[in-house]
């Protein structure tokens, strides 16, 4: 047995560190060893339970109602109800499905999204046949434009979306105006607070001037908030809140017309582990309101300090003043952000490259965890060095013919051999190992139109995921 676990530990050596505060996307570290330990123990205790049926595992019902109750209080939903889901994407899938199914009379339903809305809404559009009507955000502030969004609504609109904050830029949309316009048209308004919903209320309690985002705002009908981000719980836990039970009804699914048990589900999963819920409950109880207020303050202050430091690095700018714990950085023409990311990686810091989008240049995303705060000076030093090194190296150069060719390719016409060739060209030819430096890959992807990027990366993933014996 110890052999098997030793092999797992050995395999993990190749992964990004989940703790220690040097990974600034994907994982969120409170820095509280005891909270992590409690979460791990709760996972182990509940690993074999099944959330399929809360009447046979009544403890799961208790835990879910308490966790949802905590979130409803935090987000000022006096009559709110909710569901614990497996993650932000599932919460978003469910809110889109619910809005669609609550309007059975709408033949071709659509939803209005700011261009900064999370990609999960596009996944929901794809899964549920709800058209995504995308409205550009303000190019200066990256905030959604309520009037343009209202103008984009019509009889087919079943949902309007705002973010608190947006993942890419860390900007909170003007939610009162968006929700009011939706409400005036009888349309549901969802606030995607997946990444800010457990931070902003605590910042407000700590005296920060926080933009309105929750059920105190008239017209907001649902809110998603992830626990596995800034509630610092183990992966696999998010909450979808609805303002009233009636708004949730269409989310539930039952099927009695088959020979087995009557299926009755609140989420897309049916059999589901109770472990993430139990772990979330345990970590939340342990950290508590005071703990979360301190963690939110610590990571927010660190984010603002990082923003200030980044602005003082020659060649670097902050896209928007951070509203929470997220920050997006952009470089001038002397260096590309992809090389800066590689240089940070070489110094032990992982940041997330974001490809250019419409007229917005490529950028770097950093999610600040509380565990990064004590190491902030090191991060700031590394950032300065990384920018200097990237300027010395200069931006990755892409041959203009290649850029032109990329615009002309129709991904729908590519066969597998063509994908093999293109992946080779992009430096992703062998699935065995990733290139040491991702900048050349990212720079190539960056010149490709989004549809081609998607097709190439799907082809790559297809080649990565092949069974081994
Ligand atoms: C993380 C995130 C999501 C998606 O959540 P997952 O847990 O990755 O599925 C959606 N919206 C926002 C704003 C997010 O930050």
Coordinates of C-alpha atoms and ligand atoms in Angstrom, one line a residue:
X1 CA 0.0 0.0 0.0
X2 CA 2.7 2.5 1.0
X3 CA 4.2 1.7 -2.4
X4 CA 1.1 2.9 -4.2
X5 CA 0.9 6.1 -2.2
X6 CA 4.6 6.7 -2.7
X7 CA 4.0 6.4 -6.4
X8 CA 1.2 9.0 -6.2
X9 CA 3.5 11.3 -4.3
X10 CA 6.2 10.8 -6.8
X11 CA 3.8 11.6 -9.7
X12 CA 2.7 14.8 -7.9
X13 CA 6.3 16.1 -8.1
X14 CA 5.6 17.2 -11.6
X15 CA 2.5 19.2 -10.7
X16 CA 2.1 22.8 -9.8
X17 CA 2.4 23.3 -6.1
X18 CA -1.1 23.6 -4.6
X19 CA 0.2 25.2 -1.4
X20 CA 2.7 27.8 -0.6
X21 CA 1.2 30.8 -2.4
X22 CA 3.4 30.6 -5.6
X23 CA 0.6 29.4 -7.9
X24 CA -1.5 32.3 -8.9
X25 CA -4.3 30.5 -10.7
X26 CA -6.1 27.2 -10.5
X27 CA -5.5 26.8 -6.7
X28 CA -6.4 29.0 -3.7
X29 CA -4.4 28.7 -0.5
X30 CA -5.5 30.1 2.8
X31 CA -2.1 29.4 4.3
X32 CA -4.0 27.8 7.3
X33 CA -2.6 24.3 7.7
X34 CA -5.2 23.4 10.2
X35 CA -8.1 24.3 7.9
X36 CA -6.4 22.2 5.1
X37 CA -6.1 19.3 7.5
X38 CA -9.7 19.5 8.6
X39 CA -10.8 19.6 4.9
X40 CA -8.7 16.5 4.1
X41 CA -10.2 14.6 7.0
X42 CA -13.7 15.5 6.1
X43 CA -13.0 14.3 2.5
X44 CA -11.9 11.0 3.8
X45 CA -14.9 10.7 6.2
X46 CA -17.4 11.3 3.4
X47 CA -15.6 9.8 0.4
X48 CA -18.0 6.9 0.1
X49 CA -21.3 8.8 0.7
X50 CA -23.7 9.4 -2.1
X51 CA -25.5 12.8 -2.4
X52 CA -28.0 11.2 -4.9
X53 CA -30.6 11.0 -2.1
X54 CA -30.6 13.3 0.9
X55 CA -33.2 11.1 2.7
X56 CA -30.8 8.1 3.0
X57 CA -27.8 10.3 3.9
X58 CA -29.6 12.9 6.0
X59 CA -26.3 14.3 7.2
X60 CA -25.7 15.6 3.7
X61 CA -29.0 17.5 3.7
X62 CA -28.0 19.1 7.0
X63 CA -24.6 20.1 5.7
X64 CA -26.0 21.4 2.4
X65 CA -28.7 23.5 4.1
X66 CA -26.1 25.0 6.5
X67 CA -23.6 25.8 3.8
X68 CA -26.3 27.3 1.6
X69 CA -27.7 29.2 4.6
X70 CA -24.2 30.7 5.2
X71 CA -24.0 31.8 1.6
X72 CA -27.5 33.3 1.6
X73 CA -26.8 35.3 4.7
X74 CA -23.5 36.5 3.2
X75 CA -25.2 37.6 0.0
X76 CA -28.3 39.1 1.7
X77 CA -30.8 36.6 0.3
X78 CA -33.5 36.5 3.1
X79 CA -35.8 34.2 1.2
X80 CA -33.0 32.6 -1.0
X81 CA -32.6 28.9 -1.5
X82 CA -29.7 27.2 -3.2
X83 CA -27.9 24.1 -4.2
X84 CA -24.3 22.9 -3.7
X85 CA -22.8 22.0 -7.0
X86 CA -19.4 20.6 -8.1
X87 CA -18.0 23.9 -9.3
X88 CA -18.7 27.3 -10.9
X89 CA -19.2 25.8 -14.3
X90 CA -22.0 23.5 -13.0
X91 CA -23.6 26.4 -11.1
X92 CA -23.6 28.3 -14.4
X93 CA -24.8 25.4 -16.5
X94 CA -27.7 25.0 -14.1
X95 CA -28.7 28.7 -14.0
X96 CA -28.8 28.8 -17.8
X97 CA -30.8 25.5 -18.0
X98 CA -33.2 26.8 -15.3
X99 CA -33.8 30.1 -17.1
X100 CA -34.4 28.2 -20.3
X101 CA -36.8 25.7 -18.8
X102 CA -38.7 28.3 -16.8
X103 CA -39.7 29.9 -20.1
X104 CA -41.1 27.0 -22.1
X105 CA -43.0 29.4 -24.4
X106 CA -39.7 30.9 -25.8
X107 CA -38.9 28.9 -28.9
X108 CA -35.3 30.0 -29.4
X109 CA -34.1 31.3 -26.1
X110 CA -31.1 33.6 -25.7
X111 CA -29.1 35.2 -23.0
X112 CA -27.3 38.6 -22.9
X113 CA -23.7 38.4 -21.7
X114 CA -21.0 41.1 -21.3
X115 CA -18.0 40.0 -23.4
X116 CA -16.1 39.5 -20.2
X117 CA -18.6 36.8 -18.9
X118 CA -17.0 33.5 -18.0
X119 CA -16.5 30.9 -20.8
X120 CA -18.8 28.7 -18.8
X121 CA -21.8 30.6 -20.1
X122 CA -20.7 29.7 -23.7
X123 CA -20.5 26.1 -22.6
X124 CA -24.0 26.4 -21.3
X125 CA -25.1 28.0 -24.5
X126 CA -23.6 25.0 -26.4
X127 CA -25.1 22.4 -24.1
X128 CA -28.6 23.8 -23.8
X129 CA -29.1 25.5 -27.1
X130 CA -29.5 29.0 -25.6
X131 CA -28.0 31.6 -27.9
X132 CA -25.3 33.8 -26.3
X133 CA -25.8 37.5 -27.3
X134 CA -22.4 39.1 -26.4
X135 CA -22.2 42.8 -25.7
X136 CA -18.8 44.5 -25.7
X137 CA -17.7 46.0 -22.4
X138 CA -16.5 49.6 -22.0
X139 CA -13.0 49.5 -23.5
X140 CA -11.7 51.9 -20.9
X141 CA -13.0 50.3 -17.7
X142 CA -13.8 46.7 -18.9
X143 CA -17.1 47.1 -17.1
X144 CA -20.3 45.8 -18.7
X145 CA -22.5 48.5 -20.3
X146 CA -26.0 48.3 -18.9
X147 CA -27.7 50.4 -21.6
X148 CA -26.2 48.3 -24.4
X149 CA -27.1 45.1 -22.6
X150 CA -30.7 46.3 -22.2
X151 CA -30.8 47.2 -25.9
X152 CA -29.7 43.7 -26.7
X153 CA -32.7 42.1 -24.9
X154 CA -35.7 41.0 -26.9
X155 CA -38.6 38.5 -26.5
X156 CA -36.2 35.6 -26.7
X157 CA -34.0 36.7 -23.8
X158 CA -34.4 34.4 -20.8
X159 CA -31.3 35.5 -18.8
X160 CA -29.0 38.5 -18.4
X161 CA -25.6 38.1 -16.8
X162 CA -23.2 40.3 -14.8
X163 CA -19.9 39.4 -13.0
X164 CA -18.7 40.2 -9.5
X165 CA -15.9 40.3 -10.6
X166 CA -15.0 39.2 -14.1
X167 CA -12.3 36.5 -14.1
X168 CA -10.1 38.0 -16.8
X169 CA -9.9 41.6 -15.5
X170 CA -11.2 41.5 -11.9
X171 CA -13.8 44.2 -12.6
X172 CA -17.3 44.3 -10.9
X173 CA -20.0 45.1 -13.4
X174 CA -22.6 47.9 -12.7
X175 CA -25.0 45.3 -11.3
X176 CA -27.9 47.6 -10.1
X177 CA -28.4 49.1 -13.6
X178 CA -28.1 45.7 -15.3
X179 CA -30.5 44.0 -12.9
X180 CA -33.0 46.9 -13.0
X181 CA -33.2 46.8 -16.8
X182 CA -33.6 43.0 -16.8
X183 CA -36.3 43.2 -14.1
X184 CA -38.2 45.9 -16.0
X185 CA -38.5 43.4 -18.9
X186 CA -39.3 40.4 -16.7
X187 CA -36.0 38.8 -17.4
X188 CA -33.9 36.9 -14.9
X189 CA -30.5 38.4 -13.9
X190 CA -27.7 36.2 -12.7
X191 CA -24.7 37.6 -10.9
X192 CA -21.6 35.4 -11.4
X193 CA -19.8 35.9 -8.1
X194 CA -18.0 32.6 -8.4
X195 CA -14.7 34.2 -7.6
X196 CA -15.8 37.3 -5.6
X197 CA -18.9 36.1 -3.7
X198 CA -16.9 34.9 -0.7
X199 CA -14.6 37.9 -0.7
X200 CA -16.6 41.0 -1.4
X201 CA -19.1 40.6 1.5
X202 CA -16.1 40.2 3.9
X203 CA -14.3 43.2 2.4
X204 CA -17.5 45.2 2.9
X205 CA -17.7 44.0 6.5
X206 CA -14.1 45.1 6.9
X207 CA -14.9 48.7 5.8
X208 CA -14.0 48.5 2.1
X209 CA -16.3 50.4 -0.3
X210 CA -17.7 47.5 -2.2
X211 CA -19.9 47.8 -5.3
X212 CA -23.4 46.3 -4.9
X213 CA -23.5 42.7 -6.1
X214 CA -26.0 40.7 -4.0
X215 CA -29.7 40.1 -3.4
X216 CA -30.0 43.5 -1.8
X217 CA -29.9 44.7 -5.4
X218 CA -33.5 44.6 -6.8
X219 CA -33.8 42.4 -9.9
X220 CA -30.9 40.1 -9.1
X221 CA -32.5 36.6 -9.3
X222 CA -29.6 34.3 -8.8
X223 CA -25.9 34.3 -7.7
X224 CA -23.2 31.7 -8.1
X225 CA -20.3 31.6 -5.6
X226 CA -17.5 29.0 -5.6
X227 CA -16.4 27.5 -2.3
X228 CA -13.3 25.9 -3.8
X229 CA -11.9 29.3 -4.6
X230 CA -12.0 31.9 -1.9
X231 CA -13.8 29.8 0.8
X232 CA -10.5 27.9 0.5
X233 CA -12.3 24.5 0.6
X234 CA -11.1 21.4 -1.3
X235 CA -12.1 21.2 -5.0
X236 CA -15.5 20.3 -6.1
X237 CA -17.8 22.8 -4.3
X238 CA -19.8 25.8 -5.5
X239 CA -23.2 27.2 -4.7
X240 CA -26.0 28.4 -6.9
X241 CA -28.4 30.6 -5.0
X242 CA -31.9 31.7 -6.2
X243 CA -33.7 34.6 -4.7
X244 CA -36.9 32.5 -4.1
X245 CA -37.8 28.8 -4.2
X246 CA -40.0 29.4 -7.2
X247 CA -37.1 30.6 -9.3
X248 CA -35.2 27.3 -8.5
X249 CA -38.1 25.0 -9.4
X250 CA -37.1 24.4 -13.1
X251 CA -33.6 23.5 -12.0
X252 CA -34.8 20.2 -10.4
X253 CA -35.2 17.1 -12.6
X254 CA -37.2 14.0 -11.9
X255 CA -37.8 10.9 -14.0
X256 CA -40.3 8.2 -12.9
X257 CA -40.9 6.6 -16.3
X258 CA -38.3 3.8 -16.2
X259 CA -38.1 0.5 -14.3
X260 CA -35.5 1.7 -11.7
X261 CA -35.7 4.1 -8.8
X262 CA -37.4 7.5 -9.5
X263 CA -34.5 9.7 -10.3
X264 CA -34.7 13.0 -8.5
X265 CA -31.8 15.4 -9.0
X266 CA -31.0 19.0 -8.0
X267 CA -27.8 19.1 -10.1
X268 CA -26.3 17.7 -13.3
X269 CA -24.7 14.9 -11.4
X270 CA -26.8 12.1 -9.9
X271 CA -24.6 9.9 -7.8
X272 CA -22.1 12.3 -6.4
X273 CA -19.6 12.2 -3.6
X274 CA -20.7 13.9 -0.4
X275 CA -17.0 14.5 0.3
X276 CA -16.6 18.0 -1.3
X277 CA -19.7 19.2 0.6
X278 CA -18.6 17.8 3.9
X279 CA -15.1 19.2 3.4
X280 CA -16.6 22.6 2.5
X281 CA -18.8 22.6 5.5
X282 CA -15.9 21.7 7.8
X283 CA -13.5 24.3 6.4
X284 CA -16.2 27.0 6.6
X285 CA -17.0 26.2 10.2
X286 CA -13.3 26.2 11.1
X287 CA -12.3 29.4 9.4
X288 CA -15.5 31.2 10.3
X289 CA -16.6 34.8 9.6
X290 CA -13.8 36.4 11.4
X291 CA -11.3 34.2 9.7
X292 CA -12.7 34.9 6.2
X293 CA -12.7 38.7 6.9
X294 CA -9.0 38.5 7.8
X295 CA -8.2 36.4 4.8
X296 CA -10.1 38.6 2.4
X297 CA -8.4 41.7 3.8
X298 CA -5.0 40.1 3.6
X299 CA -5.3 39.0 0.0
X300 CA -7.0 42.3 -1.1
X301 CA -4.3 44.5 0.5
X302 CA -1.7 42.3 -1.2
X303 CA -3.4 42.7 -4.5
X304 CA -3.5 46.4 -4.2
X305 CA 0.2 46.5 -3.2
X306 CA 1.0 44.3 -6.2
X307 CA -0.9 46.6 -8.5
X308 CA 1.0 49.6 -7.2
X309 CA 4.3 47.7 -7.6
X310 CA 3.4 46.5 -11.1
X311 CA 2.6 50.0 -12.2
X312 CA 6.0 51.1 -11.2
X313 CA 7.7 48.5 -13.3
X314 CA 8.8 50.1 -16.6
X315 CA 6.9 48.4 -19.4
X316 CA 4.1 47.0 -17.3
X317 CA 0.5 48.3 -16.7
X318 CA -2.4 47.1 -14.7
X319 CA -5.5 46.7 -16.9
X320 CA -8.0 47.8 -14.2
X321 CA -7.8 48.7 -10.6
X322 CA -8.5 45.5 -8.7
X323 CA -11.9 45.3 -7.1
X324 CA -11.1 42.1 -5.3
X325 CA -8.1 39.8 -5.3
X326 CA -7.6 39.4 -9.1
X327 CA -5.2 41.4 -11.2
X328 CA -4.5 41.5 -14.9
X329 CA -1.2 42.8 -16.2
X330 CA -0.3 44.0 -19.6
X331 CA 3.1 44.8 -21.2
X332 CA 4.3 47.3 -23.7
X333 CA 5.8 46.4 -27.1
X334 CA 9.3 45.7 -25.6
X335 CA 8.2 42.4 -24.1
X336 CA 5.4 40.0 -24.6
X337 CA 3.4 38.8 -21.6
X338 CA 4.0 35.1 -22.6
X339 CA 7.8 35.5 -22.1
X340 CA 7.2 37.3 -18.8
X341 CA 5.1 34.3 -17.7
X342 CA 7.8 31.9 -18.6
X343 CA 10.4 34.1 -16.8
X344 CA 8.2 34.1 -13.7
X345 CA 7.8 30.4 -14.0
X346 CA 11.6 30.0 -14.1
X347 CA 11.6 31.9 -10.8
X348 CA 9.1 29.6 -9.2
X349 CA 5.9 31.7 -9.8
X350 CA 3.0 30.5 -11.9
X351 CA 0.8 33.1 -13.5
X352 CA -1.8 32.5 -16.2
X353 CA -1.4 33.9 -19.7
X354 CA -4.6 35.3 -21.3
X355 CA -4.6 35.5 -25.1
X356 CA -5.6 38.6 -26.9
X357 CA -9.4 39.1 -27.4
X358 CA -10.9 41.3 -30.0
X359 CA -9.1 44.6 -29.6
X360 CA -7.8 43.8 -26.1
X361 CA -4.1 42.7 -26.0
X362 CA -2.8 39.6 -24.3
X363 CA -2.4 39.8 -20.6
X364 CA -1.4 37.9 -17.4
X365 CA -3.9 36.9 -14.8
X366 CA -3.0 36.6 -11.1
X367 CA -5.4 35.4 -8.4
X368 CA -4.0 36.4 -5.1
X369 CA -4.4 33.9 -2.3
X370 CA -3.9 34.8 1.4
X371 CA -0.9 32.5 1.4
X372 CA 0.8 34.7 -1.2
X373 CA 0.7 37.8 0.9
X374 CA 3.7 37.0 3.2
X375 CA 5.7 36.3 0.0
X376 CA 4.7 39.5 -1.8
X377 CA 8.1 41.1 -1.8
X378 CA 9.6 38.1 -3.5
X379 CA 6.8 38.1 -6.1
X380 CA 7.3 41.8 -6.8
X381 CA 11.1 41.3 -7.2
X382 CA 10.5 38.3 -9.5
X383 CA 8.1 40.3 -11.5
X384 CA 10.6 43.1 -12.1
X385 CA 13.3 40.6 -13.0
X386 CA 10.9 38.7 -15.3
X387 CA 9.9 41.9 -17.2
X388 CA 13.6 42.9 -17.6
X389 CA 14.5 39.5 -18.9
X390 CA 11.6 39.4 -21.3
X391 CA 12.6 42.9 -22.6
X392 CA 16.2 41.7 -23.1
X393 CA 14.9 38.6 -25.0
X394 CA 12.4 40.7 -26.9
X395 CA 8.9 39.5 -27.9
X396 CA 8.5 36.2 -29.7
X397 CA 8.4 36.9 -33.4
X398 CA 5.9 35.2 -35.7
X399 CA 6.5 35.3 -39.4
X400 CA 3.9 37.5 -41.1
X401 CA 3.1 34.8 -43.6
X402 CA 2.2 32.5 -40.8
X403 CA 0.0 35.1 -39.2
X404 CA -1.8 35.6 -42.5
X405 CA -2.2 31.9 -43.1
X406 CA -3.7 31.5 -39.6
X407 CA -6.4 34.0 -40.5
X408 CA -7.3 32.0 -43.7
X409 CA -7.5 28.6 -42.2
X410 CA -11.0 27.2 -41.8
X411 CA -10.7 24.7 -38.8
X412 CA -13.8 22.8 -40.0
X413 CA -11.8 21.8 -43.1
X414 CA -8.8 20.4 -41.3
X415 CA -8.3 16.6 -41.1
X416 CA -6.2 14.8 -38.5
X417 CA -3.0 14.9 -40.5
X418 CA -3.4 18.7 -40.9
X419 CA -3.8 19.0 -37.2
X420 CA -0.7 16.9 -36.6
X421 CA 1.2 19.3 -38.9
X422 CA -0.2 22.4 -37.2
X423 CA 0.5 21.1 -33.7
X424 CA 4.0 20.3 -34.7
X425 CA 4.4 23.9 -36.0
X426 CA 3.0 25.2 -32.8
X427 CA 5.5 23.3 -30.7
X428 CA 2.8 20.9 -29.4
X429 CA 3.8 18.0 -31.7
X430 CA 4.6 15.5 -29.1
X431 CA 2.2 14.7 -26.4
X432 CA 4.9 13.2 -24.2
X433 CA 6.3 16.4 -22.6
X434 CA 5.2 20.0 -22.7
X435 CA 7.8 22.5 -24.0
X436 CA 9.9 24.1 -21.3
X437 CA 8.9 27.5 -22.5
X438 CA 5.3 28.1 -23.5
X439 CA 5.9 31.6 -24.9
X440 CA 6.4 30.4 -28.5
X441 CA 3.3 28.2 -28.3
X442 CA 1.2 31.0 -26.8
X443 CA 2.5 33.6 -29.2
X444 CA 1.4 31.3 -32.1
X445 CA -2.0 30.6 -30.6
X446 CA -2.3 34.4 -30.0
X447 CA -2.2 35.2 -33.7
X448 CA -4.8 32.5 -34.5
X449 CA -8.5 33.4 -34.5
X450 CA -10.5 32.0 -31.5
X451 CA -12.1 29.2 -33.6
X452 CA -8.7 28.0 -34.8
X453 CA -7.3 28.2 -31.2
X454 CA -10.2 26.1 -30.0
X455 CA -9.8 23.5 -32.7
X456 CA -6.0 23.2 -32.2
X457 CA -6.3 22.8 -28.5
X458 CA -9.0 20.2 -28.8
X459 CA -6.8 18.3 -31.2
X460 CA -4.0 18.6 -28.7
X461 CA -6.1 17.4 -25.8
X462 CA -7.3 14.5 -27.9
X463 CA -3.7 13.5 -28.4
X464 CA -2.8 14.0 -24.8
X465 CA -5.5 11.8 -23.5
X466 CA -4.7 8.4 -24.8
X467 CA -4.8 5.4 -22.5
X468 CA -1.5 3.8 -21.4
X469 CA -1.1 0.2 -20.3
Ligands
LIG1 C1 -13.8 30.1 -11.7 C2 -15.0 30.8 -12.3 C3 -16.0 30.2 -13.0 C4 -16.0 28.7 -13.3 O1 -15.8 27.9 -12.2 P1 -15.1 26.5 -12.2 O2 -15.2 26.2 -10.7 O3 -13.8 26.6 -12.7 O4 -16.0 25.6 -12.9 C5 -17.1 30.9 -13.4 N1 -17.1 32.3 -13.3 C6 -16.1 32.9 -12.7 C7 -16.2 34.4 -12.5 C8 -15.0 32.2 -12.2 O5 -14.0 32.9 -11.6

